Amino acid sequence: MALWGGRFTQAADKRFKDFNDSLRFDYRLAEQDIQGSIGWSKALVKVNVLTVEEQHQLEQALN
């Protein structure tokens, strides 16, 4: 039984199940995703969306 089984009256859409089943693969990409997020946060500093301090906080949280 899925964790959300008790909350809903209808079965989950097959597309949702297929997406959720991809998590095993997604875990293998976690390190690359984190590195990409750090890189993106640095780019956001350059265009004044994030401050340097905010970027440092994000990077510390991701590492």
PDB file of C-alpha atoms in Angstrom:
ATOM      1  CA  MET A   1       0.000   0.000   0.000  1.00  0.00           C
ATOM      2  CA  ALA A   2       1.263   3.455  -0.866  1.00  0.00           C
ATOM      3  CA  LEU A   3       1.790   5.974   1.929  1.00  0.00           C
ATOM      4  CA  TRP A   4      -0.972   8.153   0.537  1.00  0.00           C
ATOM      5  CA  GLY A   5      -3.420   5.242   0.196  1.00  0.00           C
ATOM      6  CA  GLY A   6      -5.615   6.275   3.110  1.00  0.00           C
ATOM      7  CA  ARG A   7      -6.027   9.873   2.017  1.00  0.00           C
ATOM      8  CA  PHE A   8      -7.634   9.429  -1.393  1.00  0.00           C
ATOM      9  CA  THR A   9     -10.680   7.525  -2.577  1.00  0.00           C
ATOM     10  CA  GLN A  10      -9.541   6.928  -6.170  1.00  0.00           C
ATOM     11  CA  ALA A  11      -6.504   5.062  -7.437  1.00  0.00           C
ATOM     12  CA  ALA A  12      -3.490   7.118  -8.469  1.00  0.00           C
ATOM     13  CA  ASP A  13      -3.168   7.911 -12.154  1.00  0.00           C
ATOM     14  CA  LYS A  14      -0.744   5.576 -13.948  1.00  0.00           C
ATOM     15  CA  ARG A  15       1.364   8.591 -14.976  1.00  0.00           C
ATOM     16  CA  PHE A  16       1.838   9.478 -11.315  1.00  0.00           C
ATOM     17  CA  LYS A  17       2.828   5.912 -10.486  1.00  0.00           C
ATOM     18  CA  ASP A  18       5.297   5.838 -13.392  1.00  0.00           C
ATOM     19  CA  PHE A  19       6.801   9.143 -12.252  1.00  0.00           C
ATOM     20  CA  ASN A  20       7.022   8.009  -8.648  1.00  0.00           C
ATOM     21  CA  ASP A  21       8.625   4.714  -9.675  1.00  0.00           C
ATOM     22  CA  SER A  22      11.470   6.679 -11.292  1.00  0.00           C
ATOM     23  CA  LEU A  23      12.761   7.787  -7.886  1.00  0.00           C
ATOM     24  CA  ARG A  24      15.191   4.853  -7.732  1.00  0.00           C
ATOM     25  CA  PHE A  25      16.863   6.276 -10.834  1.00  0.00           C
ATOM     26  CA  ASP A  26      16.648   9.846  -9.542  1.00  0.00           C
ATOM     27  CA  TYR A  27      18.695   8.968  -6.457  1.00  0.00           C
ATOM     28  CA  ARG A  28      21.608   8.087  -8.727  1.00  0.00           C
ATOM     29  CA  LEU A  29      21.513  11.645 -10.078  1.00  0.00           C
ATOM     30  CA  ALA A  30      21.331  13.352  -6.684  1.00  0.00           C
ATOM     31  CA  GLU A  31      24.997  14.431  -6.556  1.00  0.00           C
ATOM     32  CA  GLN A  32      24.834  15.974 -10.030  1.00  0.00           C
ATOM     33  CA  ASP A  33      21.563  17.679  -9.158  1.00  0.00           C
ATOM     34  CA  ILE A  34      23.119  19.212  -6.041  1.00  0.00           C
ATOM     35  CA  GLN A  35      26.138  20.451  -7.985  1.00  0.00           C
ATOM     36  CA  GLY A  36      23.831  21.941 -10.616  1.00  0.00           C
ATOM     37  CA  SER A  37      21.790  23.694  -7.942  1.00  0.00           C
ATOM     38  CA  ILE A  38      24.935  25.205  -6.438  1.00  0.00           C
ATOM     39  CA  GLY A  39      26.025  26.418  -9.860  1.00  0.00           C
ATOM     40  CA  TRP A  40      22.603  27.878 -10.523  1.00  0.00           C
ATOM     41  CA  SER A  41      22.633  29.682  -7.164  1.00  0.00           C
ATOM     42  CA  LYS A  42      25.941  31.328  -8.126  1.00  0.00           C
ATOM     43  CA  ALA A  43      24.421  32.470 -11.413  1.00  0.00           C
ATOM     44  CA  LEU A  44      21.480  33.959  -9.511  1.00  0.00           C
ATOM     45  CA  VAL A  45      23.914  36.060  -7.473  1.00  0.00           C
ATOM     46  CA  LYS A  46      25.355  37.506 -10.685  1.00  0.00           C
ATOM     47  CA  VAL A  47      21.926  38.733 -11.788  1.00  0.00           C
ATOM     48  CA  ASN A  48      21.025  40.052  -8.314  1.00  0.00           C
ATOM     49  CA  VAL A  49      18.302  37.526  -7.557  1.00  0.00           C
ATOM     50  CA  LEU A  50      20.208  36.173  -4.545  1.00  0.00           C
ATOM     51  CA  THR A  51      22.644  37.936  -2.261  1.00  0.00           C
ATOM     52  CA  VAL A  52      26.083  36.440  -1.684  1.00  0.00           C
ATOM     53  CA  GLU A  53      25.003  35.556   1.863  1.00  0.00           C
ATOM     54  CA  GLU A  54      21.876  33.773   0.611  1.00  0.00           C
ATOM     55  CA  GLN A  55      23.964  31.840  -1.890  1.00  0.00           C
ATOM     56  CA  HIS A  56      26.412  30.790   0.815  1.00  0.00           C
ATOM     57  CA  GLN A  57      23.538  29.596   2.991  1.00  0.00           C
ATOM     58  CA  LEU A  58      22.129  27.544   0.125  1.00  0.00           C
ATOM     59  CA  GLU A  59      25.510  26.059  -0.692  1.00  0.00           C
ATOM     60  CA  GLN A  60      26.125  25.121   2.940  1.00  0.00           C
ATOM     61  CA  ALA A  61      22.708  23.487   3.163  1.00  0.00           C
ATOM     62  CA  LEU A  62      23.289  21.509  -0.027  1.00  0.00           C
ATOM     63  CA  ASN A  63      26.740  20.317   1.007  1.00  0.00           C
TER      64      ASN A  63
END
